[in-house]
PDB file of C-alpha atoms in Angstrom:
ATOM      1  CA  UNK A 121     -31.937 -44.773  37.850  1.00 50.00           C
ATOM      2  CA  UNK A 122     -30.069 -43.464  40.293  1.00 49.00           C
ATOM      3  CA  UNK A 123     -28.149 -46.733  41.603  1.00 57.00           C
ATOM      4  CA  UNK A 124     -27.153 -47.720  37.858  1.00 50.00           C
ATOM      5  CA  UNK A 125     -25.239 -44.265  37.928  1.00 53.00           C
ATOM      6  CA  UNK A 126     -24.121 -44.548  41.461  1.00 58.00           C
ATOM      7  CA  UNK A 127     -23.062 -48.651  41.092  1.00 58.00           C
ATOM      8  CA  UNK A 128     -18.992 -48.605  40.944  1.00 62.00           C
ATOM      9  CA  UNK A 129     -18.413 -45.409  41.058  1.00 58.00           C
ATOM     10  CA  UNK A 130     -15.127 -46.027  41.708  1.00 73.00           C
ATOM     11  CA  UNK A 131     -14.361 -48.304  38.883  1.00 67.00           C
ATOM     12  CA  UNK A 132     -16.186 -45.427  36.607  1.00 62.00           C
ATOM     13  CA  UNK A 133     -14.414 -42.709  38.174  1.00 67.00           C
ATOM     14  CA  UNK A 134     -11.020 -44.147  37.638  1.00 70.00           C
ATOM     15  CA  UNK A 135     -12.436 -45.222  33.727  1.00 71.00           C
ATOM     16  CA  UNK A 136     -12.902 -41.663  32.987  1.00 69.00           C
ATOM     17  CA  UNK A 137      -9.569 -40.408  34.678  1.00 74.00           C
ATOM     18  CA  UNK A 138      -7.821 -43.026  31.653  1.00 65.00           C
ATOM     19  CA  UNK A 139      -9.589 -41.757  29.068  1.00 64.00           C
ATOM     20  CA  UNK A 140      -8.788 -38.334  30.303  1.00 62.00           C
ATOM     21  CA  UNK A 141      -4.761 -39.153  30.163  1.00 61.00           C
ATOM     22  CA  UNK A 142      -5.412 -41.251  26.856  1.00 54.00           C
ATOM     23  CA  UNK A 143      -6.983 -38.112  25.180  1.00 54.00           C
ATOM     24  CA  UNK A 144      -4.602 -35.515  26.215  1.00 55.00           C
ATOM     25  CA  UNK A 145      -1.776 -38.029  25.189  1.00 53.00           C
ATOM     26  CA  UNK A 146      -3.174 -38.484  22.319  1.00 48.00           C
ATOM     27  CA  UNK A 147      -3.911 -34.419  21.257  1.00 52.00           C
ATOM     28  CA  UNK A 148      -0.130 -33.721  22.204  1.00 51.00           C
ATOM     29  CA  UNK A 149       1.185 -36.173  19.909  1.00 55.00           C
ATOM     30  CA  UNK A 150      -0.852 -34.344  17.457  1.00 66.00           C
ATOM     31  CA  UNK A 151       0.651 -33.635  13.961  1.00 72.00           C
ATOM     32  CA  UNK A 152       0.832 -29.795  13.016  1.00 79.00           C
ATOM     33  CA  UNK A 153       2.119 -28.194  10.123  1.00 83.00           C
ATOM     34  CA  UNK A 154       3.941 -24.843  11.248  1.00 84.00           C
ATOM     35  CA  UNK A 155       5.112 -22.083   8.688  1.00 86.00           C
ATOM     36  CA  UNK A 156       8.323 -19.905   9.552  1.00 86.00           C
ATOM     37  CA  UNK A 157      10.428 -17.610   7.669  1.00 89.00           C
ATOM     38  CA  UNK A 158      14.406 -18.444   7.994  1.00 89.00           C
ATOM     39  CA  UNK A 159      17.459 -16.159   8.007  1.00 91.00           C
ATOM     40  CA  UNK A 160      19.733 -17.798   5.276  1.00 93.00           C
ATOM     41  CA  UNK A 161      23.451 -16.678   6.651  1.00 93.00           C
ATOM     42  CA  UNK A 162      25.926 -16.081   4.202  1.00 94.00           C
ATOM     43  CA  UNK A 163      28.903 -17.395   6.120  1.00 93.00           C
ATOM     44  CA  UNK A 164      32.867 -17.359   5.643  1.00 94.00           C
ATOM     45  CA  UNK A 165      33.116 -14.982   3.053  1.00 94.00           C
ATOM     46  CA  UNK A 166      36.466 -14.950   1.864  1.00 94.00           C
ATOM     47  CA  UNK A 167      38.140 -11.895   1.602  1.00 91.00           C
ATOM     48  CA  UNK A 168      39.579 -11.434  -2.002  1.00 94.00           C
ATOM     49  CA  UNK A 169      35.731 -11.973  -2.710  1.00 96.00           C
ATOM     50  CA  UNK A 170      32.925 -10.521  -2.738  1.00 96.00           C
ATOM     51  CA  UNK A 171      28.848 -11.791  -3.568  1.00 96.00           C
ATOM     52  CA  UNK A 172      27.806 -10.425  -6.907  1.00 96.00           C
ATOM     53  CA  UNK A 173      24.190 -11.126  -7.679  1.00 96.00           C
ATOM     54  CA  UNK A 174      20.639 -11.213  -6.058  1.00 95.00           C
ATOM     55  CA  UNK A 175      20.631 -13.483  -3.189  1.00 95.00           C
ATOM     56  CA  UNK A 176      17.506 -14.037  -1.005  1.00 94.00           C
ATOM     57  CA  UNK A 177      18.367 -13.120   2.967  1.00 93.00           C
ATOM     58  CA  UNK A 178      15.048 -14.939   3.619  1.00 93.00           C
ATOM     59  CA  UNK A 179      13.190 -18.430   3.003  1.00 92.00           C
ATOM     60  CA  UNK A 180       9.982 -19.806   3.893  1.00 93.00           C
ATOM     61  CA  UNK A 181       9.680 -22.901   5.533  1.00 91.00           C
ATOM     62  CA  UNK A 182       6.823 -25.614   6.646  1.00 90.00           C
ATOM     63  CA  UNK A 183       8.287 -27.834   9.098  1.00 87.00           C
ATOM     64  CA  UNK A 184       5.677 -30.702  10.274  1.00 86.00           C
ATOM     65  CA  UNK A 185       5.984 -32.508  13.793  1.00 83.00           C
ATOM     66  CA  UNK A 186       4.440 -33.418  16.740  1.00 80.00           C
ATOM     67  CA  UNK A 187       2.456 -30.405  18.690  1.00 77.00           C
ATOM     68  CA  UNK A 188       4.426 -30.979  21.596  1.00 75.00           C
ATOM     69  CA  UNK A 189       7.765 -30.566  20.088  1.00 76.00           C
ATOM     70  CA  UNK A 190       6.340 -27.342  17.781  1.00 78.00           C
ATOM     71  CA  UNK A 191       5.641 -25.382  20.917  1.00 76.00           C
ATOM     72  CA  UNK A 192       8.676 -25.641  21.856  1.00 76.00           C
ATOM     73  CA  UNK A 193      10.255 -24.156  18.776  1.00 76.00           C
ATOM     74  CA  UNK A 194      10.938 -20.626  18.504  1.00 76.00           C
ATOM     75  CA  UNK A 195      11.607 -19.040  14.897  1.00 74.00           C
ATOM     76  CA  UNK A 196      15.033 -17.473  16.289  1.00 78.00           C
ATOM     77  CA  UNK A 197      15.955 -20.917  16.868  1.00 76.00           C
ATOM     78  CA  UNK A 198      16.298 -21.726  13.124  1.00 82.00           C
ATOM     79  CA  UNK A 199      18.409 -20.956  10.407  1.00 84.00           C
ATOM     80  CA  UNK A 200      19.604 -21.960   7.755  1.00 90.00           C
ATOM     81  CA  UNK A 201      23.938 -21.602   7.049  1.00 91.00           C
ATOM     82  CA  UNK A 202      25.707 -21.605   3.337  1.00 93.00           C
ATOM     83  CA  UNK A 203      29.679 -22.011   3.985  1.00 94.00           C
ATOM     84  CA  UNK A 204      31.299 -20.157   1.034  1.00 95.00           C
ATOM     85  CA  UNK A 205      34.715 -20.281   2.527  1.00 93.00           C
ATOM     86  CA  UNK A 206      35.970 -23.154  -0.056  1.00 89.00           C
ATOM     87  CA  UNK A 207      34.318 -21.202  -2.981  1.00 93.00           C
ATOM     88  CA  UNK A 208      36.146 -19.857  -6.169  1.00 94.00           C
ATOM     89  CA  UNK A 209      35.016 -16.771  -7.939  1.00 95.00           C
ATOM     90  CA  UNK A 210      31.558 -18.074 -10.345  1.00 96.00           C
ATOM     91  CA  UNK A 211      28.459 -19.024 -10.059  1.00 96.00           C
ATOM     92  CA  UNK A 212      27.984 -21.584  -7.409  1.00 95.00           C
ATOM     93  CA  UNK A 213      24.348 -23.470  -7.092  1.00 95.00           C
ATOM     94  CA  UNK A 214      23.564 -24.780  -3.651  1.00 94.00           C
ATOM     95  CA  UNK A 215      20.907 -27.017  -3.434  1.00 91.00           C
ATOM     96  CA  UNK A 216      18.528 -29.308  -0.753  1.00 87.00           C
ATOM     97  CA  UNK A 217      18.548 -26.350   1.385  1.00 88.00           C
ATOM     98  CA  UNK A 218      16.167 -28.400   3.793  1.00 85.00           C
ATOM     99  CA  UNK A 219      19.296 -30.107   4.965  1.00 84.00           C
ATOM    100  CA  UNK A 220      20.688 -27.265   6.493  1.00 85.00           C
ATOM    101  CA  UNK A 221      18.288 -26.389   8.543  1.00 82.00           C
ATOM    102  CA  UNK A 222      18.989 -26.952  12.707  1.00 74.00           C
ATOM    103  CA  UNK A 223      15.965 -28.736  13.075  1.00 76.00           C
ATOM    104  CA  UNK A 224      15.532 -31.219  16.078  1.00 72.00           C
ATOM    105  CA  UNK A 225      14.948 -34.898  15.777  1.00 73.00           C
ATOM    106  CA  UNK A 226      11.122 -35.969  15.058  1.00 75.00           C
ATOM    107  CA  UNK A 227      10.685 -32.911  12.352  1.00 80.00           C
ATOM    108  CA  UNK A 228      10.502 -32.686   9.017  1.00 84.00           C
ATOM    109  CA  UNK A 229      10.332 -30.102   6.257  1.00 87.00           C
ATOM    110  CA  UNK A 230       7.586 -30.405   4.058  1.00 88.00           C
ATOM    111  CA  UNK A 231       7.614 -27.409   2.325  1.00 90.00           C
ATOM    112  CA  UNK A 232      11.059 -25.340   1.427  1.00 91.00           C
ATOM    113  CA  UNK A 233      10.701 -21.689  -0.793  1.00 92.00           C
ATOM    114  CA  UNK A 234      12.644 -20.944  -2.756  1.00 93.00           C
ATOM    115  CA  UNK A 235      14.308 -24.147  -2.317  1.00 90.00           C
ATOM    116  CA  UNK A 236      18.187 -23.736  -3.913  1.00 93.00           C
ATOM    117  CA  UNK A 237      20.042 -20.677  -3.950  1.00 95.00           C
ATOM    118  CA  UNK A 238      22.589 -19.251  -6.612  1.00 96.00           C
ATOM    119  CA  UNK A 239      25.646 -17.618  -5.651  1.00 96.00           C
ATOM    120  CA  UNK A 240      27.865 -15.739  -7.884  1.00 97.00           C
ATOM    121  CA  UNK A 241      31.502 -14.540  -6.374  1.00 97.00           C
ATOM    122  CA  UNK A 242      33.537 -11.657  -8.014  1.00 97.00           C
ATOM    123  CA  UNK A 243      36.871 -10.855  -7.178  1.00 97.00           C
ATOM    124  CA  UNK A 244      37.010  -7.678  -4.893  1.00 96.00           C
ATOM    125  CA  UNK A 245      38.988  -4.760  -6.110  1.00 96.00           C
ATOM    126  CA  UNK A 246      39.834  -1.582  -5.253  1.00 96.00           C
ATOM    127  CA  UNK A 247      39.553   1.800  -8.098  1.00 96.00           C
ATOM    128  CA  UNK A 248      40.247   5.843  -7.337  1.00 97.00           C
ATOM    129  CA  UNK A 249      37.598   7.958 -10.034  1.00 97.00           C
ATOM    130  CA  UNK A 250      37.423  11.407 -10.363  1.00 97.00           C
ATOM    131  CA  UNK A 251      34.723  13.181  -9.191  1.00 97.00           C
ATOM    132  CA  UNK A 252      32.158  15.096 -11.142  1.00 97.00           C
ATOM    133  CA  UNK A 253      30.346  18.151  -9.557  1.00 97.00           C
ATOM    134  CA  UNK A 254      27.170  18.651 -10.925  1.00 97.00           C
ATOM    135  CA  UNK A 255      25.211  22.036 -10.546  1.00 96.00           C
ATOM    136  CA  UNK A 256      21.639  22.058 -10.508  1.00 95.00           C
ATOM    137  CA  UNK A 257      21.308  25.243 -12.206  1.00 94.00           C
ATOM    138  CA  UNK A 258      23.476  28.280 -13.799  1.00 92.00           C
ATOM    139  CA  UNK A 259      24.583  31.456 -11.955  1.00 92.00           C
ATOM    140  CA  UNK A 260      22.087  34.349 -12.090  1.00 92.00           C
ATOM    141  CA  UNK A 261      22.445  36.484 -15.016  1.00 92.00           C
ATOM    142  CA  UNK A 262      25.729  38.425 -14.999  1.00 93.00           C
ATOM    143  CA  UNK A 263      27.581  35.983 -12.837  1.00 95.00           C
ATOM    144  CA  UNK A 264      29.960  33.168 -14.100  1.00 94.00           C
ATOM    145  CA  UNK A 265      31.466  30.118 -12.535  1.00 95.00           C
ATOM    146  CA  UNK A 266      35.615  31.166 -12.188  1.00 94.00           C
ATOM    147  CA  UNK A 267      36.834  28.410 -10.337  1.00 95.00           C
ATOM    148  CA  UNK A 268      36.046  25.348  -9.011  1.00 96.00           C
ATOM    149  CA  UNK A 269      37.852  22.851  -6.545  1.00 96.00           C
ATOM    150  CA  UNK A 270      36.910  19.604  -5.550  1.00 97.00           C
ATOM    151  CA  UNK A 271      39.021  17.618  -1.617  1.00 96.00           C
ATOM    152  CA  UNK A 272      39.584  14.922  -2.721  1.00 95.00           C
ATOM    153  CA  UNK A 273      39.647  15.363  -6.227  1.00 95.00           C
ATOM    154  CA  UNK A 274      39.094  11.620  -6.699  1.00 96.00           C
ATOM    155  CA  UNK A 275      37.647   8.494  -4.765  1.00 96.00           C
ATOM    156  CA  UNK A 276      38.331   5.485  -3.693  1.00 97.00           C
ATOM    157  CA  UNK A 277      35.785   2.808  -4.688  1.00 97.00           C
ATOM    158  CA  UNK A 278      36.190  -1.166  -3.693  1.00 96.00           C
ATOM    159  CA  UNK A 279      33.474  -4.099  -4.493  1.00 96.00           C
ATOM    160  CA  UNK A 280      33.134  -6.779  -7.840  1.00 97.00           C
ATOM    161  CA  UNK A 281      35.533  -6.407 -10.008  1.00 96.00           C
ATOM    162  CA  UNK A 282      33.272  -6.663 -12.853  1.00 94.00           C
ATOM    163  CA  UNK A 283      31.156  -3.681 -11.708  1.00 96.00           C
ATOM    164  CA  UNK A 284      33.969  -1.020 -10.663  1.00 95.00           C
ATOM    165  CA  UNK A 285      35.790  -1.845 -14.222  1.00 94.00           C
ATOM    166  CA  UNK A 286      32.907   0.336 -15.839  1.00 93.00           C
ATOM    167  CA  UNK A 287      32.716   2.884 -13.526  1.00 96.00           C
ATOM    168  CA  UNK A 288      34.576   5.925 -14.968  1.00 96.00           C
ATOM    169  CA  UNK A 289      33.734   9.007 -12.615  1.00 96.00           C
ATOM    170  CA  UNK A 290      31.739   9.494  -9.389  1.00 97.00           C
ATOM    171  CA  UNK A 291      28.751  12.590  -9.342  1.00 97.00           C
ATOM    172  CA  UNK A 292      27.890  14.874  -6.132  1.00 97.00           C
ATOM    173  CA  UNK A 293      24.488  16.017  -5.439  1.00 97.00           C
ATOM    174  CA  UNK A 294      23.462  18.507  -7.310  1.00 97.00           C
ATOM    175  CA  UNK A 295      24.444  21.895  -6.130  1.00 96.00           C
ATOM    176  CA  UNK A 296      21.897  24.972  -6.721  1.00 95.00           C
ATOM    177  CA  UNK A 297      23.786  28.230  -7.617  1.00 95.00           C
ATOM    178  CA  UNK A 298      20.554  30.229  -7.756  1.00 93.00           C
ATOM    179  CA  UNK A 299      21.110  33.897  -6.228  1.00 92.00           C
ATOM    180  CA  UNK A 300      24.243  33.242  -5.376  1.00 92.00           C
ATOM    181  CA  UNK A 301      26.576  35.701  -6.454  1.00 92.00           C
ATOM    182  CA  UNK A 302      29.826  35.206  -4.725  1.00 94.00           C
ATOM    183  CA  UNK A 303      32.280  32.042  -3.970  1.00 95.00           C
ATOM    184  CA  UNK A 304      31.468  29.214  -1.307  1.00 96.00           C
ATOM    185  CA  UNK A 305      32.540  26.080  -0.062  1.00 96.00           C
ATOM    186  CA  UNK A 306      30.328  22.924   0.711  1.00 96.00           C
ATOM    187  CA  UNK A 307      30.461  19.306   1.775  1.00 97.00           C
ATOM    188  CA  UNK A 308      28.181  17.333  -0.615  1.00 97.00           C
ATOM    189  CA  UNK A 309      27.412  14.126  -0.404  1.00 97.00           C
ATOM    190  CA  UNK A 310      28.716  11.800  -3.351  1.00 97.00           C
ATOM    191  CA  UNK A 311      25.894   9.814  -5.154  1.00 96.00           C
ATOM    192  CA  UNK A 312      27.037   5.742  -6.739  1.00 96.00           C
ATOM    193  CA  UNK A 313      24.138   4.093  -7.668  1.00 93.00           C
ATOM    194  CA  UNK A 314      25.633   0.483  -7.873  1.00 95.00           C
ATOM    195  CA  UNK A 315      24.478  -2.932  -6.204  1.00 94.00           C
ATOM    196  CA  UNK A 316      27.619  -4.923  -5.903  1.00 96.00           C
ATOM    197  CA  UNK A 317      30.445  -1.720  -5.023  1.00 96.00           C
ATOM    198  CA  UNK A 318      30.463   1.327  -2.751  1.00 96.00           C
ATOM    199  CA  UNK A 319      32.502   4.155  -1.536  1.00 96.00           C
ATOM    200  CA  UNK A 320      35.785   2.519   0.450  1.00 93.00           C
ATOM    201  CA  UNK A 321      35.550   5.660   2.849  1.00 91.00           C
ATOM    202  CA  UNK A 322      34.633   8.795   2.468  1.00 89.00           C
ATOM    203  CA  UNK A 323      31.037   9.443   1.004  1.00 94.00           C
ATOM    204  CA  UNK A 324      31.181  13.014   1.219  1.00 96.00           C
ATOM    205  CA  UNK A 325      33.256  16.053  -0.522  1.00 97.00           C
ATOM    206  CA  UNK A 326      34.217  19.090  -0.097  1.00 97.00           C
ATOM    207  CA  UNK A 327      33.212  21.626  -3.043  1.00 97.00           C
ATOM    208  CA  UNK A 328      35.196  25.294  -2.945  1.00 97.00           C
ATOM    209  CA  UNK A 329      33.562  27.612  -6.090  1.00 97.00           C
ATOM    210  CA  UNK A 330      34.141  30.928  -6.881  1.00 96.00           C
ATOM    211  CA  UNK A 331      31.646  32.921  -8.648  1.00 95.00           C
ATOM    212  CA  UNK A 332      32.265  36.500 -10.149  1.00 94.00           C
ATOM    213  CA  UNK A 333      30.545  39.090 -12.147  1.00 94.00           C
ATOM    214  CA  UNK A 334      30.617  39.127 -16.109  1.00 90.00           C
ATOM    215  CA  UNK A 335      32.648  42.103 -17.409  1.00 77.00           C
ATOM    216  CA  UNK A 336      30.667  43.763 -19.813  1.00 71.00           C
ATOM    217  CA  UNK A 337      31.509  44.293 -22.726  1.00 58.00           C
ATOM    218  CA  UNK A 338      32.321  47.320 -24.361  1.00 62.00           C
ATOM    219  CA  UNK A 339      30.256  48.807 -27.202  1.00 61.00           C
ATOM    220  CA  UNK A 340      32.123  48.873 -30.171  1.00 59.00           C
ATOM    221  CA  UNK A 341      32.450  52.116 -32.378  1.00 48.00           C
ATOM    222  CA  UNK A 342      31.531  51.672 -35.840  1.00 47.00           C
ATOM    223  CA  UNK A 343      34.346  52.644 -38.654  1.00 54.00           C
ATOM    224  CA  UNK A 344      34.383  55.679 -40.046  1.00 53.00           C
ATOM    225  CA  UNK A 345      32.075  56.846 -43.309  1.00 53.00           C
ATOM    226  CA  UNK A 346      34.775  57.702 -45.206  1.00 50.00           C
ATOM    227  CA  UNK A 347      32.807  57.827 -48.570  1.00 45.00           C
ATOM    228  CA  UNK A 348      32.814  61.089 -50.755  1.00 42.00           C
ATOM    229  CA  UNK A 349      30.499  62.950 -52.549  1.00 43.00           C
ATOM    230  CA  UNK A 350      30.376  63.512 -56.363  1.00 41.00           C
ATOM    231  CA  UNK A 351      31.413  61.474 -59.526  1.00 40.00           C
ATOM    232  CA  UNK A 352      35.358  61.126 -60.416  1.00 37.00           C
ATOM    233  CA  UNK A 353      36.098  62.892 -63.187  1.00 34.00           C
TER     234      UNK A 353
END
């Protein structure tokens, strides 16, 4: 038995070595499928336009290719870029996003979700709107707000024309007057809950509130009783 094993051992060892090399080569070139989360890059948005709809920032991608190539791919090396430089106001659909992937040669996309994106562009506009001061509660009994000043009294907003045309005012965060018995000044954040527009610069306002006691109402005297006793003769 030992003689059969050791006979031509050099040739057998060489055959085993070649078999191992072939196995490693086959394993190295085996095709795999890997999933990535790829950022969607919106490039060259015209300065006078603004995106006016929800667009996914990430795309789920499954890529198939040789294992040796996939091992060299980093998620940071893959992205999908969409050029918006030539677009006009309106809705544009970008299909076949897989063709925009910067993949190395030898790989292919097996799945893409979503496979297309719709991008709505609107004209960028600016607008000045008044600031409305909001109080969380009323002054304590016996006091009242006698004066109110806002600096600035108007605020600039900028964004999608279709959205800001319906904005008529911007409100402050609620200001509490509980326990306040004299005037005060306060820097207050402004509230803006729209999606495709925002403040152009400032996001706060300086509020000056005058508080004064309510003057007591004087008691009115009852009119004198001018009735006379007795009957008319």
